XYZ file of C-alpha atoms in Angstrom:
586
model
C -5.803 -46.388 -25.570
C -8.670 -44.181 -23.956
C -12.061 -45.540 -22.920
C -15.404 -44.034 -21.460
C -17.192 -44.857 -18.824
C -20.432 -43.580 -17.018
C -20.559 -43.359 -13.183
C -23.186 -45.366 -12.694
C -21.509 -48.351 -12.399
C -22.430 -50.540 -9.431
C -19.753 -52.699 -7.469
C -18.782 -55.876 -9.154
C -17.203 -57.235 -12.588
C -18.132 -54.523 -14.954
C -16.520 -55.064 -18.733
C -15.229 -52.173 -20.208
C -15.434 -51.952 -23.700
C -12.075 -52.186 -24.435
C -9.950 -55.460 -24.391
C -6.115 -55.681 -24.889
C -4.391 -58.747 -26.563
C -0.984 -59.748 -27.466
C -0.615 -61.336 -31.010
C 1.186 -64.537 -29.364
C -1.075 -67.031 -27.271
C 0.192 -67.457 -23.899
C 0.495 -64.027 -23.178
C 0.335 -63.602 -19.253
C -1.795 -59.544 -18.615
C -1.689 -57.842 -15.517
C -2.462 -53.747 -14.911
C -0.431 -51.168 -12.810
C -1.914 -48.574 -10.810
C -0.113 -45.636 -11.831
C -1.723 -43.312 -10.063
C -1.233 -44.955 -7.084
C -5.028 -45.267 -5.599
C -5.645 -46.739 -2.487
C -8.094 -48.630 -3.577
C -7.950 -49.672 -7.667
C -11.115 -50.237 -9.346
C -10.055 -52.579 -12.392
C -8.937 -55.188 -13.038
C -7.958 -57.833 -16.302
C -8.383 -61.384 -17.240
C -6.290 -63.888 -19.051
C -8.125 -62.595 -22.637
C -7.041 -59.094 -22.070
C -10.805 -57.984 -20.946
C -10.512 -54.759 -18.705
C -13.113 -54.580 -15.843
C -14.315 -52.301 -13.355
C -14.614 -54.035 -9.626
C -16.194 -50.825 -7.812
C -18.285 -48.268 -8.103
C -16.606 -45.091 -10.280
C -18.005 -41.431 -8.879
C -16.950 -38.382 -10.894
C -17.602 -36.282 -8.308
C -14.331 -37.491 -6.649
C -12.670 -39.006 -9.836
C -13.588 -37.925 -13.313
C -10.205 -39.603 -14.815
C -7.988 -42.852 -14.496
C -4.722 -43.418 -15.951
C -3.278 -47.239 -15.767
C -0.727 -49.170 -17.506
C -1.512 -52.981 -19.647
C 1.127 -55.440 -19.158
C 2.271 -58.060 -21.036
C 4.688 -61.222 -20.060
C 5.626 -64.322 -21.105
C 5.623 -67.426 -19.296
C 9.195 -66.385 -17.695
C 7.767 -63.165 -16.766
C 9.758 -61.608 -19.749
C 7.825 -58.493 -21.323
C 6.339 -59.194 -24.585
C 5.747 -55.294 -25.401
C 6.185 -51.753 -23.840
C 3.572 -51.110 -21.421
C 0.191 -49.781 -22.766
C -0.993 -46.551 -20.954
C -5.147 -46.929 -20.807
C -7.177 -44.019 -19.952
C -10.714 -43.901 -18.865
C -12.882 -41.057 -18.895
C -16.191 -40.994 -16.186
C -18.798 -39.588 -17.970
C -21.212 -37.942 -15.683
C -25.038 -38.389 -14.497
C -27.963 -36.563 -12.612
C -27.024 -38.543 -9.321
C -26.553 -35.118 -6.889
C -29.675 -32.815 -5.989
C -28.998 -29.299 -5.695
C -27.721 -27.547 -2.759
C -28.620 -24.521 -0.468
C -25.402 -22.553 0.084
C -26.360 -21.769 3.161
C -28.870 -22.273 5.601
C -31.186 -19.101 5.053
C -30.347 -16.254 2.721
C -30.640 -12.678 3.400
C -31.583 -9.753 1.730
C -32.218 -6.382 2.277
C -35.380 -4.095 0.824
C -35.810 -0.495 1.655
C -39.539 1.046 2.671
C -39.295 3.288 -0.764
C -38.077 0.350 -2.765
C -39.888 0.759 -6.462
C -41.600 -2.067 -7.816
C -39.529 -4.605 -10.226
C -35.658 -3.621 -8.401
C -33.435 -6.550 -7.519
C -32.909 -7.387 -3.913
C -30.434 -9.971 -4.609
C -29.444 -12.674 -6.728
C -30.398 -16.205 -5.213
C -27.562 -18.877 -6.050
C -27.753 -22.717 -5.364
C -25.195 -25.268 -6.392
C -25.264 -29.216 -8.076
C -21.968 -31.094 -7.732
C -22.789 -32.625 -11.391
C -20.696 -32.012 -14.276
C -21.103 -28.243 -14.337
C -22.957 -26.482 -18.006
C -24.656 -29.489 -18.514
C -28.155 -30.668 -18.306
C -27.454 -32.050 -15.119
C -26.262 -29.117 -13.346
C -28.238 -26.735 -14.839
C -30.989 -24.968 -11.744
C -34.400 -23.718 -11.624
C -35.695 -21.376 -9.213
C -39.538 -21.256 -8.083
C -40.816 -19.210 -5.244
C -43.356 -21.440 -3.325
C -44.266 -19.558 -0.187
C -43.773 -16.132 1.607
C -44.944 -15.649 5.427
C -46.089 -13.866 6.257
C -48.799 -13.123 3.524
C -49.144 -9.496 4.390
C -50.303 -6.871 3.179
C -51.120 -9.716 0.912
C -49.337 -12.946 -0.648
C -47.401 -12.782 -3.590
C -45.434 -9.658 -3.064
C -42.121 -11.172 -4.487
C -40.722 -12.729 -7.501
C -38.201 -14.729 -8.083
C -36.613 -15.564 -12.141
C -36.662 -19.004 -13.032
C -32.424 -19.278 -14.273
C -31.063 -16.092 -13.205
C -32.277 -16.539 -9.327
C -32.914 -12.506 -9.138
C -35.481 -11.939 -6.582
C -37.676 -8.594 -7.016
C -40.253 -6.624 -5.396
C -43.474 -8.191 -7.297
C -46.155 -6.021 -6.050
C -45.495 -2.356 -4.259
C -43.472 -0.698 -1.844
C -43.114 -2.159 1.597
C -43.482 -0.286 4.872
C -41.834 -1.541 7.770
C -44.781 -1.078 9.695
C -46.648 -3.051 8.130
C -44.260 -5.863 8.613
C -40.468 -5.872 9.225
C -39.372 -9.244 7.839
C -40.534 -11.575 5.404
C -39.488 -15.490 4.784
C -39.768 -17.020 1.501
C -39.640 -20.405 0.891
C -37.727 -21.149 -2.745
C -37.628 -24.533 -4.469
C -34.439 -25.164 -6.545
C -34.797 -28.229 -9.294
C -32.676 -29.593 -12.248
C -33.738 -32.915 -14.207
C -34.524 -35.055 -11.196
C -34.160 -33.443 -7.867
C -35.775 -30.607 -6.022
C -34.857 -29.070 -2.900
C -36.329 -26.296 -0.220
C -34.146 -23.137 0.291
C -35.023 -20.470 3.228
C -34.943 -16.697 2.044
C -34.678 -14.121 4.205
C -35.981 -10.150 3.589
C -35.560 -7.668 5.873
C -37.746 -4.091 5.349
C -35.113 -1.492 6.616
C -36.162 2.142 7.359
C -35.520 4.841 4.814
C -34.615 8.399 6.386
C -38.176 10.381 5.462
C -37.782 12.035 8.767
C -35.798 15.071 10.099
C -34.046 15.902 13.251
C -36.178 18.254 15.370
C -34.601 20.212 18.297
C -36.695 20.447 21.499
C -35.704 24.273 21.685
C -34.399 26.293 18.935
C -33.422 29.081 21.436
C -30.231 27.921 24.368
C -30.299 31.475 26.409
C -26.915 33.113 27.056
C -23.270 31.928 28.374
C -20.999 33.742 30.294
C -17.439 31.688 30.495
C -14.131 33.038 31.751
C -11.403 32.429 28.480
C -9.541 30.269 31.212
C -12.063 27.697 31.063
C -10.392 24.086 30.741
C -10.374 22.595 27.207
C -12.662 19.365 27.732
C -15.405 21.243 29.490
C -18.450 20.678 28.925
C -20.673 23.783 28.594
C -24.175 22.913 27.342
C -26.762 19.879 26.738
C -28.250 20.326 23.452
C -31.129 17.573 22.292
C -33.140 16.651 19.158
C -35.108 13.812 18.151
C -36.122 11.905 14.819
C -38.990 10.028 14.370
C -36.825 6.833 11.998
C -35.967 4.082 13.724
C -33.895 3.846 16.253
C -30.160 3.096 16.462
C -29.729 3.323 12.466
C -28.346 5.558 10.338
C -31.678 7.278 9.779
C -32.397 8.262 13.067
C -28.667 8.699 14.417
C -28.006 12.547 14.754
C -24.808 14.737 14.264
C -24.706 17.882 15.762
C -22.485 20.570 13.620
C -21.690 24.292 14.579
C -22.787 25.871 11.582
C -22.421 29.708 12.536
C -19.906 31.715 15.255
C -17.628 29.587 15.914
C -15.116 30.474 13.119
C -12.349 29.784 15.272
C -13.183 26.354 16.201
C -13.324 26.710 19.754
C -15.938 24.320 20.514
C -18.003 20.736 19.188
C -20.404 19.086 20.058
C -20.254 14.998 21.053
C -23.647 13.014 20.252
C -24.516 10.350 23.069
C -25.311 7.330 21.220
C -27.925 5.857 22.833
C -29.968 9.268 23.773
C -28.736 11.642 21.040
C -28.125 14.418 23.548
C -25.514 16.802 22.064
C -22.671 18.109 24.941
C -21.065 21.064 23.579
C -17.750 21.299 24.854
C -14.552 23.661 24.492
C -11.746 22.302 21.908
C -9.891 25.042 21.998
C -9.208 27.745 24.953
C -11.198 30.571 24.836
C -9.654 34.123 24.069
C -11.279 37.341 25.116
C -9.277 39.424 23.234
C -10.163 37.516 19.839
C -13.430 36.654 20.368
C -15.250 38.075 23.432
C -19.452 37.371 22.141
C -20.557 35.090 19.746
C -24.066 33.351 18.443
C -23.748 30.175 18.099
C -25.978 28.007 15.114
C -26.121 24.394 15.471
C -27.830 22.154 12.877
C -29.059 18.467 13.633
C -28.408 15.963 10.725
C -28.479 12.277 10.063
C -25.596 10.455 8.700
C -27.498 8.526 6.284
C -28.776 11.213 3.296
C -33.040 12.306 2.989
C -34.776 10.499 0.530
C -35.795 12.589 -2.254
C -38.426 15.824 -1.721
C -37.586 15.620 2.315
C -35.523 18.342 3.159
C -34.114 20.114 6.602
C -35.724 22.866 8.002
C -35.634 25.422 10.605
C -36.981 22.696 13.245
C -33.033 21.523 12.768
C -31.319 24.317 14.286
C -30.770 25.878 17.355
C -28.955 28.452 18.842
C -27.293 30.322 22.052
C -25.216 33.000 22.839
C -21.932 32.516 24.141
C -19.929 35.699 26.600
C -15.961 35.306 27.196
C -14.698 37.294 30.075
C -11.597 38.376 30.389
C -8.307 36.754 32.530
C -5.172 38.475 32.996
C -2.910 36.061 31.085
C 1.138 35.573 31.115
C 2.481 36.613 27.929
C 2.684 34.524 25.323
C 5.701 33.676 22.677
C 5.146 32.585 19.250
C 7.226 30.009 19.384
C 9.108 27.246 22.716
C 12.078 27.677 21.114
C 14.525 30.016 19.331
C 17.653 29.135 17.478
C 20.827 30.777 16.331
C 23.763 30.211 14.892
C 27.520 32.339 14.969
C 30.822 31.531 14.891
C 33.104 30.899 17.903
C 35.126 33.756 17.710
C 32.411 36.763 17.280
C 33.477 39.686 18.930
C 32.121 40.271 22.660
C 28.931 42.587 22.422
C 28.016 40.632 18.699
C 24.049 40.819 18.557
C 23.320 36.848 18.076
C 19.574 36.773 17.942
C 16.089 38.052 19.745
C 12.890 36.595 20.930
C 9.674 38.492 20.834
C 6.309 37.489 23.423
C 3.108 39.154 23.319
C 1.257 40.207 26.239
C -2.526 39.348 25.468
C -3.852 42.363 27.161
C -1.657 44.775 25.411
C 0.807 45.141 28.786
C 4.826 45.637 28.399
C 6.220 42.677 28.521
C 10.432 42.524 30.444
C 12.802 40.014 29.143
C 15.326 38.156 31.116
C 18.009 35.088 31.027
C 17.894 32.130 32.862
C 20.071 29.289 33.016
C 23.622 31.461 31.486
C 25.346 29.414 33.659
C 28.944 30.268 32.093
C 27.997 33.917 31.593
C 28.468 34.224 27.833
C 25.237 36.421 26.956
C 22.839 39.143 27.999
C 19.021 40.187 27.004
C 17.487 43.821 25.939
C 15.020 43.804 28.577
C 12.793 45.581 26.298
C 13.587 44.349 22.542
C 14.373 41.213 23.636
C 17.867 40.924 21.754
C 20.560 38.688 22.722
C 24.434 39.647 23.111
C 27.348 38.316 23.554
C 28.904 39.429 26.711
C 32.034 36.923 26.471
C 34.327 35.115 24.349
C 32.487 32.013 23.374
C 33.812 28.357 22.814
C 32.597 26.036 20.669
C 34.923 23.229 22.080
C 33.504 23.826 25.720
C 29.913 23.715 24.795
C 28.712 23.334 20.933
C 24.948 23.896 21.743
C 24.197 26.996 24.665
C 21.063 26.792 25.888
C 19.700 28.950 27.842
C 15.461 30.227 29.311
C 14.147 33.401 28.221
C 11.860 35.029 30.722
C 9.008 37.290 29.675
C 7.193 39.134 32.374
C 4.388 41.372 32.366
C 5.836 44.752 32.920
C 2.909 45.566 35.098
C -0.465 43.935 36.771
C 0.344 40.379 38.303
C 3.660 40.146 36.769
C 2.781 36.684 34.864
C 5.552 35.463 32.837
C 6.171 32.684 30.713
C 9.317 30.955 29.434
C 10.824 30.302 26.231
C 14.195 28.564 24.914
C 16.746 30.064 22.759
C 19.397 27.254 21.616
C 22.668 29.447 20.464
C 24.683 26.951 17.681
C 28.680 27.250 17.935
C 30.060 26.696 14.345
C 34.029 26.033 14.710
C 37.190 28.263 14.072
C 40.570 26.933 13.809
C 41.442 28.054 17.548
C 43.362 25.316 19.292
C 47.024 23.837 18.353
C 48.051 20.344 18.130
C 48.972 17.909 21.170
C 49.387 14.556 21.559
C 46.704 11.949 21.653
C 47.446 10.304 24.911
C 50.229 10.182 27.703
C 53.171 9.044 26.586
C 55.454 8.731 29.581
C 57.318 5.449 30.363
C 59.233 5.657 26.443
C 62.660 4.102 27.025
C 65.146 2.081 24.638
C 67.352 -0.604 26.338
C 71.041 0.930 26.895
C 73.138 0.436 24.560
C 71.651 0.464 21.663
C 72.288 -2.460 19.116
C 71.385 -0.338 16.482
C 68.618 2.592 15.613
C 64.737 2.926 17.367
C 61.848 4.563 16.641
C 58.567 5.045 18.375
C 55.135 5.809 17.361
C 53.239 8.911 18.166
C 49.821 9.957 17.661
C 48.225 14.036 17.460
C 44.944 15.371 17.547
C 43.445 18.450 18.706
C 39.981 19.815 19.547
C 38.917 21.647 16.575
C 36.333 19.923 14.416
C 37.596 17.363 12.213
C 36.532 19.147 9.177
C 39.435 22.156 9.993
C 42.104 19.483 10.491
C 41.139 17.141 8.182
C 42.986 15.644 9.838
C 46.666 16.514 7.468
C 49.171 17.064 10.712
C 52.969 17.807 9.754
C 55.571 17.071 12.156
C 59.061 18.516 12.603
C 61.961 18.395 15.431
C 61.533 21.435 17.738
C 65.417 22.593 18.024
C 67.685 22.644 15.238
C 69.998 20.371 17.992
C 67.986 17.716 18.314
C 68.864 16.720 14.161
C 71.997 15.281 14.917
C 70.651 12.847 16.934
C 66.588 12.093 16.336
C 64.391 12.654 13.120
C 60.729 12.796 13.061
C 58.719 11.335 9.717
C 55.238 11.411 8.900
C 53.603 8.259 8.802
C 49.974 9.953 8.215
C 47.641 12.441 8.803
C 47.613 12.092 12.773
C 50.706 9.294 13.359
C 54.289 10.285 13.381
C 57.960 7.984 13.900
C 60.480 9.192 15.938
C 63.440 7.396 15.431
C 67.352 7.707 16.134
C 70.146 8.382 13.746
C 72.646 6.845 15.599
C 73.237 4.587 18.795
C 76.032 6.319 20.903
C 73.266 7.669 23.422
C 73.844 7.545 26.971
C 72.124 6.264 29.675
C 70.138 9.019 30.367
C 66.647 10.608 30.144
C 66.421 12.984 26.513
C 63.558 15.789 26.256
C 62.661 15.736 22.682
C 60.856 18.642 21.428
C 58.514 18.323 18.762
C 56.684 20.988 16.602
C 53.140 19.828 15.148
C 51.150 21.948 12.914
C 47.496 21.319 11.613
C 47.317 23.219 8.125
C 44.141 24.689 8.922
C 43.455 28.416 8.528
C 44.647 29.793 9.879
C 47.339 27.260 10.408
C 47.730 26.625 14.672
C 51.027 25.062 15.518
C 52.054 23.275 18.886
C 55.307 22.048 20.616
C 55.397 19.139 22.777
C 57.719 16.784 24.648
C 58.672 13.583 24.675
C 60.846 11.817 27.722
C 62.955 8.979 26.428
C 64.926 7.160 28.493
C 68.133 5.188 27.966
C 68.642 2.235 30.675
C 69.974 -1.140 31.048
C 67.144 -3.688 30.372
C 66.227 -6.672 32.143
C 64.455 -9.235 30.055
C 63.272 -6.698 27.830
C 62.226 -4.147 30.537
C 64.166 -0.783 31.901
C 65.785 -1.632 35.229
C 66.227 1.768 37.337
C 68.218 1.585 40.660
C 65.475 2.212 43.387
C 66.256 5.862 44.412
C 65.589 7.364 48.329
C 62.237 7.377 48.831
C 60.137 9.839 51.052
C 60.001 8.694 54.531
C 61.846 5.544 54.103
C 65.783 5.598 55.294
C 68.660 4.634 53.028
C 71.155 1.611 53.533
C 73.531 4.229 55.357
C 71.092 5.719 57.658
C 69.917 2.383 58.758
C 73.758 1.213 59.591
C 74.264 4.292 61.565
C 71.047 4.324 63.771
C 72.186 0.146 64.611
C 75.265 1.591 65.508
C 74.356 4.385 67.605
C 71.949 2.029 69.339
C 74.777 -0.302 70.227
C 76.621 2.387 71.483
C 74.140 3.852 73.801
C 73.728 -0.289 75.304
C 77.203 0.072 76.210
C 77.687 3.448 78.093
C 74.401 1.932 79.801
C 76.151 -0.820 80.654
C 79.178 0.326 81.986
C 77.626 3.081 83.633
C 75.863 0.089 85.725
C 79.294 -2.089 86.127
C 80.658 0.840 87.346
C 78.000 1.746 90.236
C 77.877 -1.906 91.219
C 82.207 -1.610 92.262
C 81.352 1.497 93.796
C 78.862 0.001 96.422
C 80.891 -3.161 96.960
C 83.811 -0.979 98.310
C 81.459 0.490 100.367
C 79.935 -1.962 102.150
C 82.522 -4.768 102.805
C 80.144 -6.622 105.378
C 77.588 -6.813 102.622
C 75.769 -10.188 102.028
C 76.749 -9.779 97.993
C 80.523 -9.195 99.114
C 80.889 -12.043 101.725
C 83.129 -15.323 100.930
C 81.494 -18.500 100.365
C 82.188 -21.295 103.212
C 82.072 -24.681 102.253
């Protein structure tokens, strides 16, 4: 069941004009807010009459769902709930609206009669593309009314506002407000307009001098320098495109040595160097500068010689160091190149023509040498990649005369590998030992490597016992491309330290092949460790020694001691009379 309604509706019991009814008397209706409002604006009596109870907007609401329910007295439903939905139908109660609070627009001094400055919009919350909602635009005042009133226009639906009249000048007056009235059925209301008369570029840039005079600068001058003030002025307004000037270098600078940075508040143009100067390139040149505005002419106003200036600018000469090409230089050889192998050269140019003398610096392990007049590079050494991949090393040029100036390069000399260096074990592997006897056969785990690059080894390592002895007792097996077992082939060993020899051999070309050695020891264990008797030790006596120095100590006491005992009798026979050798008297 559907239903409209228009938003006019005032609080209190409205009917709608719609009524449910169940077939039965004693039918008990009631309504459920579906949607859940906070605050629900109908209601239904005992005869099934739907009413509204407050005011309906559709500004905020233009639809409302709700469900008719029917119960007996038990509260039993009679039916399935009937879903009612009332459409708001709208009226003229909103007046139009000013987006915001004034409106600007723009309007150029050259601005023909009849162009668009803008489109005006207002807005009307009412149902929109209806009657209600739909605008008219009137333009009832412009201030201020000079040169004279009526100079703008304004169309009635579209809201395009237009130049009505003739061309504006800015001196005449700068800024215009217009006072627009926007209406629809019943409402009107006052919207502020804005136009502003902006400047059109008619004017050029006029230097102050169109000759600079003469510069004399040494090429060493710093880069950042400024070396001249250049000025011109425009007659447009100030601080806008019209008037702003740019200052370009339109003639002898080919190399783009210099530019020129416009002060923005006094368009003063500093000409300053960008790049360093170079006698030898460039020692006189006349300069051309032309003024310009960012913003283009407007039509049949062109630039003219009043826009351009010029100077003349003199580079002396500086004795300079000479100069390379390039910071660094790069080669690349093998490892093993035969000493005296030309690996490279550097070139530097002197800028006033001079000889220029190479030299190293920095060949700390003494593995090259420089043509001190080409400038190539030789090997003077065998060179290893797995001592230093990357040699790097200064190249000196010098001026073979004058001041001597020199400058430095770098030449980087890349090792690429040979297979040069045979196989050895990964790590230390001392301490190996199997508990004597043996219960039954060991092995142990050993790793290789070596320090070629891994792309020569691969790594693929084979492994083999170095003495055709060793097979009755140990074999060696492969486990992979760097690990290898050693294991025993029997357990009659005895307790003793073995020297196992062991042949490894990379497979790279050409193949390089290395023996090493592994000490395993055979000894009683102690809870799962090798127990070795503690052997003499530097500095520290043995059990024997120390018995025979206690002894000899002893020994020494006594002869002491009976030496004394025996001196003691001596002097007693002696001296009879003697206090010590008197009798004692009781």
């Amino acid at each position: 069941m559907s239903c409209i309604f228009r938003s006019t509706t005032k609080q209190g019991k409205y009917h709608l004009p719609q009524k449910v009814q169940w077939n039965d008397p004693g039918a008990h209706y009631s309504l459920v807010n579906k949607e859940r409002l906070p605050q629900f604006p109908f209601s239904i009596d005992q005869e099934g009459n739907i009413y509204v109870t407050q005011p309906l907007d559709r500004e905020e609401k233009d639809a409302h769902v709700f469900l008719a329910i029917a119960k007996d007295e038990t509260g039993k439903l009679l039916s399935k709930p009937l879903e009612i939905r009332v459409k708001v139908i709208d009226i003229n109660d909103n007046p139009p609206t000013c987006l915001s609070a004034v409106t600007t627009f723009e309007v150029q001094e050259n601005e023909p009669v009849g162009n668009s400055l803008g489109i005006f919009t207002a807005h009307d919350m009412d149902e929109p593309n209806t009657a209600n909602s739909i605008l008219k635009y009137k333009l009832v005042d412009q201030t201020p009314k000079v040169p004279s009133d009526g100079l703008f226009l304004i169309q009635e639906y579209e809201g395009k506002v237009q130049l009505a009249k003739h061309s504006l000048k800015k001196q005449n007056n700068p800024q215009y407000n217009l006072t627009v009235e926007v209406s629809d059925q019943d409402f009107k209301t006052l919207c502020l307009v804005q136009v502003n008369v902006i400047d059109i570029n008619d004017q050029i840039p006029i230097f102050e001098r169109s000759d600079y005079g003469s510069k004399t600068l040494p090429e060493d001058t710093a880069v950042g320098s400024t070396i001249l003030v250049i000025q011109a002025t425009d007659a447009d307004e100030p601080f806008t495109g019209s008037s702003k000037i740019i200052y370009k270098i339109v003639q002898g600078d080919t190399g783009g040595r210099l530019e020129v940075v416009t002060d923005p508040q006094t368009n003063a143009g500093y000409v300053k160097i960008k790049k360093p100067l170079d006698f030898e390139t460039e020692p006189f040149t006349s300069i051309v500068f032309k003024a310009e505005n960012p913003e283009p002419l407007v039509a049949k106003v062109d630039y003219n010689a009043s826009s351009y200036a010029s100077f003349n600018l003199t580079v002396t000469d500086v004795n300079e160091a000479p100069e390379f090409p390039q910071q660094i230089f790069q080669a690349k050889v093998s490892e093993d190149v035969a000493v005296g192998t030309k690996l490279g050269s550097v070139s530097a140019r002197d800028p006033e023509g001079l000889a220029v003398s190479y030299s190293l610096r920095g060949d700390n392990r003494g593995w090259l040498k420089i043509d001190s007049i080409t400038g190539e590079i030789f090997s003077t050494a065998p060179l290893d990649r797995e001592t230093e991949s990357l040699y790097r090393v200064q190249v000196v040029a010098t001026e073979a005369g004058g001041s001597s100036l020199s400058s430095t390069a770098h030449f980087h000399l890349a090792l690429t590998d040979v297979n040069d260096n045979p196989p050895r074990l990964a790590k230390d592997y001392t301490g190996l030992f199997f508990c004597h006897p043996l219960s039954g056969t060991g092995s142990l785990i050993f790793e290789a490597t070596d320090d070629d690059q891994q792309s020569f080894r691969n790594p693929q390592f084979t492994f083999a016992l170095g003495r055709e002895s060793l097979r009755n007792d140990w074999e060696v097996s492969k486990i992979n491309g760097t690990h290898a077992r050693l294991s025993t082939k029997h357990t009659r060993f005895e307790e003793r330290v073995y020297e196992i020899l062991i042949l490894i051999n990379d497979g790279g070309r050409p193949p390089m092949e290395g023996t090493v050695s592994l000490s395993v020891t055979f000894c009683q264990c102690v809870e799962g460790s090798c127990f070795r008797p503690v052997g003499k030790r530097e500095g520290i006596p043995t059990v024997g020694m120390a018995v025979g120095i206690l002894l000899t100590t002893f020994l020494v006491i006594g002869i002491v001691l009976a030496v004394v005992f025996i001196r003691m009798r001596k002097d007693k026979a002696e001296n009879p009379q003697s206090p010590e050798a008197r009798p004692l008297r009781s």
